[in-house]
């Protein structure tokens, strides 16, 4: 146990937690935007899988990570377009439509992988970018300033999304159509257009989350996300639909995973308790949700399709 | 409005159909697939007479189907069975990716109804389904594993690997190659041959004085967590690693990236990390399948459990020819194999 508290191990564990948290964070930020507009998307995991595959495949074929990231974003955008048409224009039930997107993503990404790649084939991972000077600070540098660009970008997104939701007209329209679409409509805000845009943005970020996963692992295989997208949806509730809350939730989830892992490595968690310990992040999230349930308020129109009477 | 409703219904129907088709072709277990898969009944199927790379030792006329939880070329569990059947000169029908037991049960029953002679249910978790299905098809032989008993059914054979044997050999060699004296293990759920391999590996490495840190991630499919577990081992000083199950692809990639040695199991994992994979314990199920097929052709459809091990050639240590393994380590590995076979070394 004492070894865990050596500084180098502690830093390595926290850095691992940050890496694990990032795909959750990006996907959950996107889902936050969508849910604030009143649209639940349970298809996040499917979008991530599709994006992860096409990102990976692009790297495999071209070696160009920027192009691959763009492809991943594009996949998110296309899936967002489909979801927006189905839920906003055709008023389809959001829960079922989202599950459909998930199943499609799960199956199609697997099918494409089998047809186009076959066996697991590693590709180059996205490289770490050391921030000049800051990365040289002992321990702090390793923890915060020796990551890949997507990690910096993910945490940079938190204030950007927060600012967008709270300070811009578009962001306030999103909240308005998520809380009271009838009132927003009566004030001249296009509920359909606002929700459409929010869904596109949300799926764009789900696509980025999938791309991040593929680029950080340098791999793809079926069900690569392992349900990560569903955890991201839960983290939106955990974070009370606020970007900073979502970030705290994602970091907590990643940190608990990394800490449990480290304690297992050092034998502090016996193998007989390994399966119980593996549930710790999920149990913690459920416990937090149970505690917070009475204190947080979901967007009033969440999951409710809007149509003019 | 009516037109819009119609259009919506059509779109939803189309979408649902697409989702069902692609999900049926997909794999919820977490691994990959092969480039020769073609769609069939409930999972992705591969019955197109792909390459037969075996020695055709059996040349049996039996029709054989495999139902397996992961992809047919996962470089691990399922691939080892597919290659073993092909090694006997038989091109099997395959339904892979049936991580959901109900899907597997449907496929197993489907093959039996189609009159396939031998249905291989390649997953411990399929045992319950087999107990229900096998009695309904007394003329069909079912082969089930990894399992050590046949559930008392006369038309069921069981098979299991004595994975601790190759694990022990890998552990002995790993201990020779570590400079730090610390070896990391990335395990999945604590079950079946994963536990046997890891315990054998640990015993072998510790017998040579190395420290082995074992982590069960409790997932067969979480590649990201497997990769982070490998990173954690590195932070704790490991300079040699091993692991088992489909999710280890993430860990092998970390090993390759950090120039840390890797020992594989189930299938030859050299392709995952050609610079760092030292050796792999490979499952060659044909060692017992050949006997089973022969007995089935003679009319004995089941009732026996068989194991693959180093002695019967069902387990083999395959070295990576591209890795410059010191001769004395390779010799020690070969001597350990001989010791396990002649009983002078007990890997349990």
PDB file of N, CA and C in Angstrom, chain A residues 102-141:
ATOM      1  N   UNK A 102     -27.678   3.196 -31.662  1.00  0.00           N
ATOM      2  CA  UNK A 102     -26.637   2.407 -30.983  1.00  0.00           C
ATOM      3  C   UNK A 102     -26.455   1.046 -31.658  1.00  0.00           C
ATOM      4  N   UNK A 103     -27.585   0.368 -31.901  1.00  0.00           N
ATOM      5  CA  UNK A 103     -27.482  -0.968 -32.517  1.00  0.00           C
ATOM      6  C   UNK A 103     -26.871  -0.883 -33.906  1.00  0.00           C
ATOM      7  N   UNK A 104     -27.268   0.151 -34.635  1.00  0.00           N
ATOM      8  CA  UNK A 104     -26.707   0.340 -35.968  1.00  0.00           C
ATOM      9  C   UNK A 104     -25.194   0.549 -35.874  1.00  0.00           C
ATOM     10  N   UNK A 105     -24.780   1.413 -34.955  1.00  0.00           N
ATOM     11  CA  UNK A 105     -23.348   1.693 -34.807  1.00  0.00           C
ATOM     12  C   UNK A 105     -22.572   0.460 -34.383  1.00  0.00           C
ATOM     13  N   UNK A 106     -23.128  -0.274 -33.438  1.00  0.00           N
ATOM     14  CA  UNK A 106     -22.467  -1.484 -32.937  1.00  0.00           C
ATOM     15  C   UNK A 106     -22.278  -2.497 -34.064  1.00  0.00           C
ATOM     16  N   UNK A 107     -23.348  -2.731 -34.806  1.00  0.00           N
ATOM     17  CA  UNK A 107     -23.286  -3.748 -35.848  1.00  0.00           C
ATOM     18  C   UNK A 107     -22.504  -3.300 -37.070  1.00  0.00           C
ATOM     19  N   UNK A 108     -22.738  -2.060 -37.499  1.00  0.00           N
ATOM     20  CA  UNK A 108     -22.116  -1.613 -38.751  1.00  0.00           C
ATOM     21  C   UNK A 108     -20.608  -1.419 -38.585  1.00  0.00           C
ATOM     22  N   UNK A 109     -20.197  -0.914 -37.421  1.00  0.00           N
ATOM     23  CA  UNK A 109     -18.755  -0.734 -37.209  1.00  0.00           C
ATOM     24  C   UNK A 109     -18.054  -2.093 -37.197  1.00  0.00           C
ATOM     25  N   UNK A 110     -18.706  -3.068 -36.581  1.00  0.00           N
ATOM     26  CA  UNK A 110     -18.143  -4.418 -36.546  1.00  0.00           C
ATOM     27  C   UNK A 110     -18.074  -5.025 -37.945  1.00  0.00           C
ATOM     28  N   UNK A 111     -19.166  -4.852 -38.670  1.00  0.00           N
ATOM     29  CA  UNK A 111     -19.236  -5.406 -40.030  1.00  0.00           C
ATOM     30  C   UNK A 111     -18.148  -4.794 -40.918  1.00  0.00           C
ATOM     31  N   UNK A 112     -18.025  -3.471 -40.842  1.00  0.00           N
ATOM     32  CA  UNK A 112     -17.019  -2.783 -41.658  1.00  0.00           C
ATOM     33  C   UNK A 112     -15.610  -3.239 -41.270  1.00  0.00           C
ATOM     34  N   UNK A 113     -15.406  -3.406 -39.977  1.00  0.00           N
ATOM     35  CA  UNK A 113     -14.087  -3.842 -39.523  1.00  0.00           C
ATOM     36  C   UNK A 113     -13.742  -5.215 -40.096  1.00  0.00           C
ATOM     37  N   UNK A 114     -14.725  -6.094 -40.044  1.00  0.00           N
ATOM     38  CA  UNK A 114     -14.491  -7.452 -40.569  1.00  0.00           C
ATOM     39  C   UNK A 114     -14.211  -7.431 -42.055  1.00  0.00           C
ATOM     40  N   UNK A 115     -14.987  -6.634 -42.773  1.00  0.00           N
ATOM     41  CA  UNK A 115     -14.858  -6.634 -44.230  1.00  0.00           C
ATOM     42  C   UNK A 115     -13.601  -5.903 -44.686  1.00  0.00           C
ATOM     43  N   UNK A 116     -13.277  -4.818 -44.003  1.00  0.00           N
ATOM     44  CA  UNK A 116     -12.213  -3.964 -44.510  1.00  0.00           C
ATOM     45  C   UNK A 116     -10.855  -4.186 -43.843  1.00  0.00           C
ATOM     46  N   UNK A 117     -10.860  -4.699 -42.630  1.00  0.00           N
ATOM     47  CA  UNK A 117      -9.578  -4.842 -41.920  1.00  0.00           C
ATOM     48  C   UNK A 117      -9.307  -6.300 -41.556  1.00  0.00           C
ATOM     49  N   UNK A 118     -10.234  -6.901 -40.821  1.00  0.00           N
ATOM     50  CA  UNK A 118     -10.026  -8.283 -40.403  1.00  0.00           C
ATOM     51  C   UNK A 118      -9.459  -8.358 -39.004  1.00  0.00           C
ATOM     52  N   UNK A 119      -8.286  -8.916 -38.873  1.00  0.00           N
ATOM     53  CA  UNK A 119      -7.691  -9.108 -37.545  1.00  0.00           C
ATOM     54  C   UNK A 119      -7.203  -7.778 -36.978  1.00  0.00           C
ATOM     55  N   UNK A 120      -7.133  -7.681 -35.646  1.00  0.00           N
ATOM     56  CA  UNK A 120      -6.634  -6.452 -35.031  1.00  0.00           C
ATOM     57  C   UNK A 120      -5.258  -6.063 -35.562  1.00  0.00           C
ATOM     58  N   UNK A 121      -5.163  -4.851 -36.060  1.00  0.00           N
ATOM     59  CA  UNK A 121      -3.903  -4.377 -36.642  1.00  0.00           C
ATOM     60  C   UNK A 121      -3.559  -3.030 -36.013  1.00  0.00           C
ATOM     61  N   UNK A 122      -2.511  -2.977 -35.209  1.00  0.00           N
ATOM     62  CA  UNK A 122      -2.177  -1.705 -34.562  1.00  0.00           C
ATOM     63  C   UNK A 122      -1.761  -0.630 -35.572  1.00  0.00           C
ATOM     64  N   UNK A 123      -2.131   0.611 -35.280  1.00  0.00           N
ATOM     65  CA  UNK A 123      -1.658   1.750 -36.074  1.00  0.00           C
ATOM     66  C   UNK A 123      -0.994   2.733 -35.112  1.00  0.00           C
ATOM     67  N   UNK A 124      -0.358   3.749 -35.677  1.00  0.00           N
ATOM     68  CA  UNK A 124       0.290   4.737 -34.813  1.00  0.00           C
ATOM     69  C   UNK A 124      -0.745   5.427 -33.933  1.00  0.00           C
ATOM     70  N   UNK A 125      -0.358   5.649 -32.687  1.00  0.00           N
ATOM     71  CA  UNK A 125      -1.223   6.413 -31.790  1.00  0.00           C
ATOM     72  C   UNK A 125      -0.971   7.903 -31.996  1.00  0.00           C
ATOM     73  N   UNK A 126      -1.903   8.691 -31.518  1.00  0.00           N
ATOM     74  CA  UNK A 126      -1.675  10.136 -31.564  1.00  0.00           C
ATOM     75  C   UNK A 126      -0.547  10.472 -30.584  1.00  0.00           C
ATOM     76  N   UNK A 127       0.340  11.339 -31.018  1.00  0.00           N
ATOM     77  CA  UNK A 127       1.549  11.607 -30.227  1.00  0.00           C
ATOM     78  C   UNK A 127       1.272  12.581 -29.085  1.00  0.00           C
ATOM     79  N   UNK A 128       2.058  12.430 -28.032  1.00  0.00           N
ATOM     80  CA  UNK A 128       1.981  13.396 -26.934  1.00  0.00           C
ATOM     81  C   UNK A 128       2.620  14.708 -27.371  1.00  0.00           C
ATOM     82  N   UNK A 129       2.059  15.777 -26.877  1.00  0.00           N
ATOM     83  CA  UNK A 129       2.641  17.091 -27.154  1.00  0.00           C
ATOM     84  C   UNK A 129       3.027  17.706 -25.811  1.00  0.00           C
ATOM     85  N   UNK A 130       4.318  17.850 -25.596  1.00  0.00           N
ATOM     86  CA  UNK A 130       4.777  18.454 -24.339  1.00  0.00           C
ATOM     87  C   UNK A 130       4.674  19.964 -24.439  1.00  0.00           C
ATOM     88  N   UNK A 131       3.995  20.562 -23.484  1.00  0.00           N
ATOM     89  CA  UNK A 131       3.888  22.020 -23.466  1.00  0.00           C
ATOM     90  C   UNK A 131       5.241  22.587 -23.045  1.00  0.00           C
ATOM     91  N   UNK A 132       5.822  23.461 -23.854  1.00  0.00           N
ATOM     92  CA  UNK A 132       7.158  24.008 -23.537  1.00  0.00           C
ATOM     93  C   UNK A 132       7.214  24.579 -22.114  1.00  0.00           C
ATOM     94  N   UNK A 133       8.311  24.367 -21.463  1.00  0.00           N
ATOM     95  CA  UNK A 133       8.595  24.810 -20.099  1.00  0.00           C
ATOM     96  C   UNK A 133       7.708  24.108 -19.061  1.00  0.00           C
ATOM     97  N   UNK A 134       6.389  24.203 -19.231  1.00  0.00           N
ATOM     98  CA  UNK A 134       5.482  23.629 -18.227  1.00  0.00           C
ATOM     99  C   UNK A 134       5.670  22.121 -18.085  1.00  0.00           C
ATOM    100  N   UNK A 135       5.935  21.464 -19.202  1.00  0.00           N
ATOM    101  CA  UNK A 135       6.082  20.003 -19.157  1.00  0.00           C
ATOM    102  C   UNK A 135       7.332  19.583 -18.398  1.00  0.00           C
ATOM    103  N   UNK A 136       8.221  20.533 -18.179  1.00  0.00           N
ATOM    104  CA  UNK A 136       9.483  20.215 -17.471  1.00  0.00           C
ATOM    105  C   UNK A 136       9.334  20.300 -15.953  1.00  0.00           C
ATOM    106  N   UNK A 137       8.229  20.854 -15.488  1.00  0.00           N
ATOM    107  CA  UNK A 137       8.047  20.950 -14.036  1.00  0.00           C
ATOM    108  C   UNK A 137       7.919  19.534 -13.475  1.00  0.00           C
ATOM    109  N   UNK A 138       8.731  19.203 -12.486  1.00  0.00           N
ATOM    110  CA  UNK A 138       8.692  17.835 -11.950  1.00  0.00           C
ATOM    111  C   UNK A 138       7.276  17.426 -11.529  1.00  0.00           C
ATOM    112  N   UNK A 139       6.866  16.266 -11.941  1.00  0.00           N
ATOM    113  CA  UNK A 139       5.572  15.664 -11.597  1.00  0.00           C
ATOM    114  C   UNK A 139       4.371  16.436 -12.161  1.00  0.00           C
ATOM    115  N   UNK A 140       4.313  17.731 -11.895  1.00  0.00           N
ATOM    116  CA  UNK A 140       3.188  18.529 -12.411  1.00  0.00           C
ATOM    117  C   UNK A 140       3.204  18.480 -13.942  1.00  0.00           C
ATOM    118  N   UNK A 141       4.402  18.567 -14.498  1.00  0.00           N
ATOM    119  CA  UNK A 141       4.532  18.538 -15.949  1.00  0.00           C
ATOM    120  C   UNK A 141       4.014  17.231 -16.523  1.00  0.00           C
TER     121      UNK A 141
END
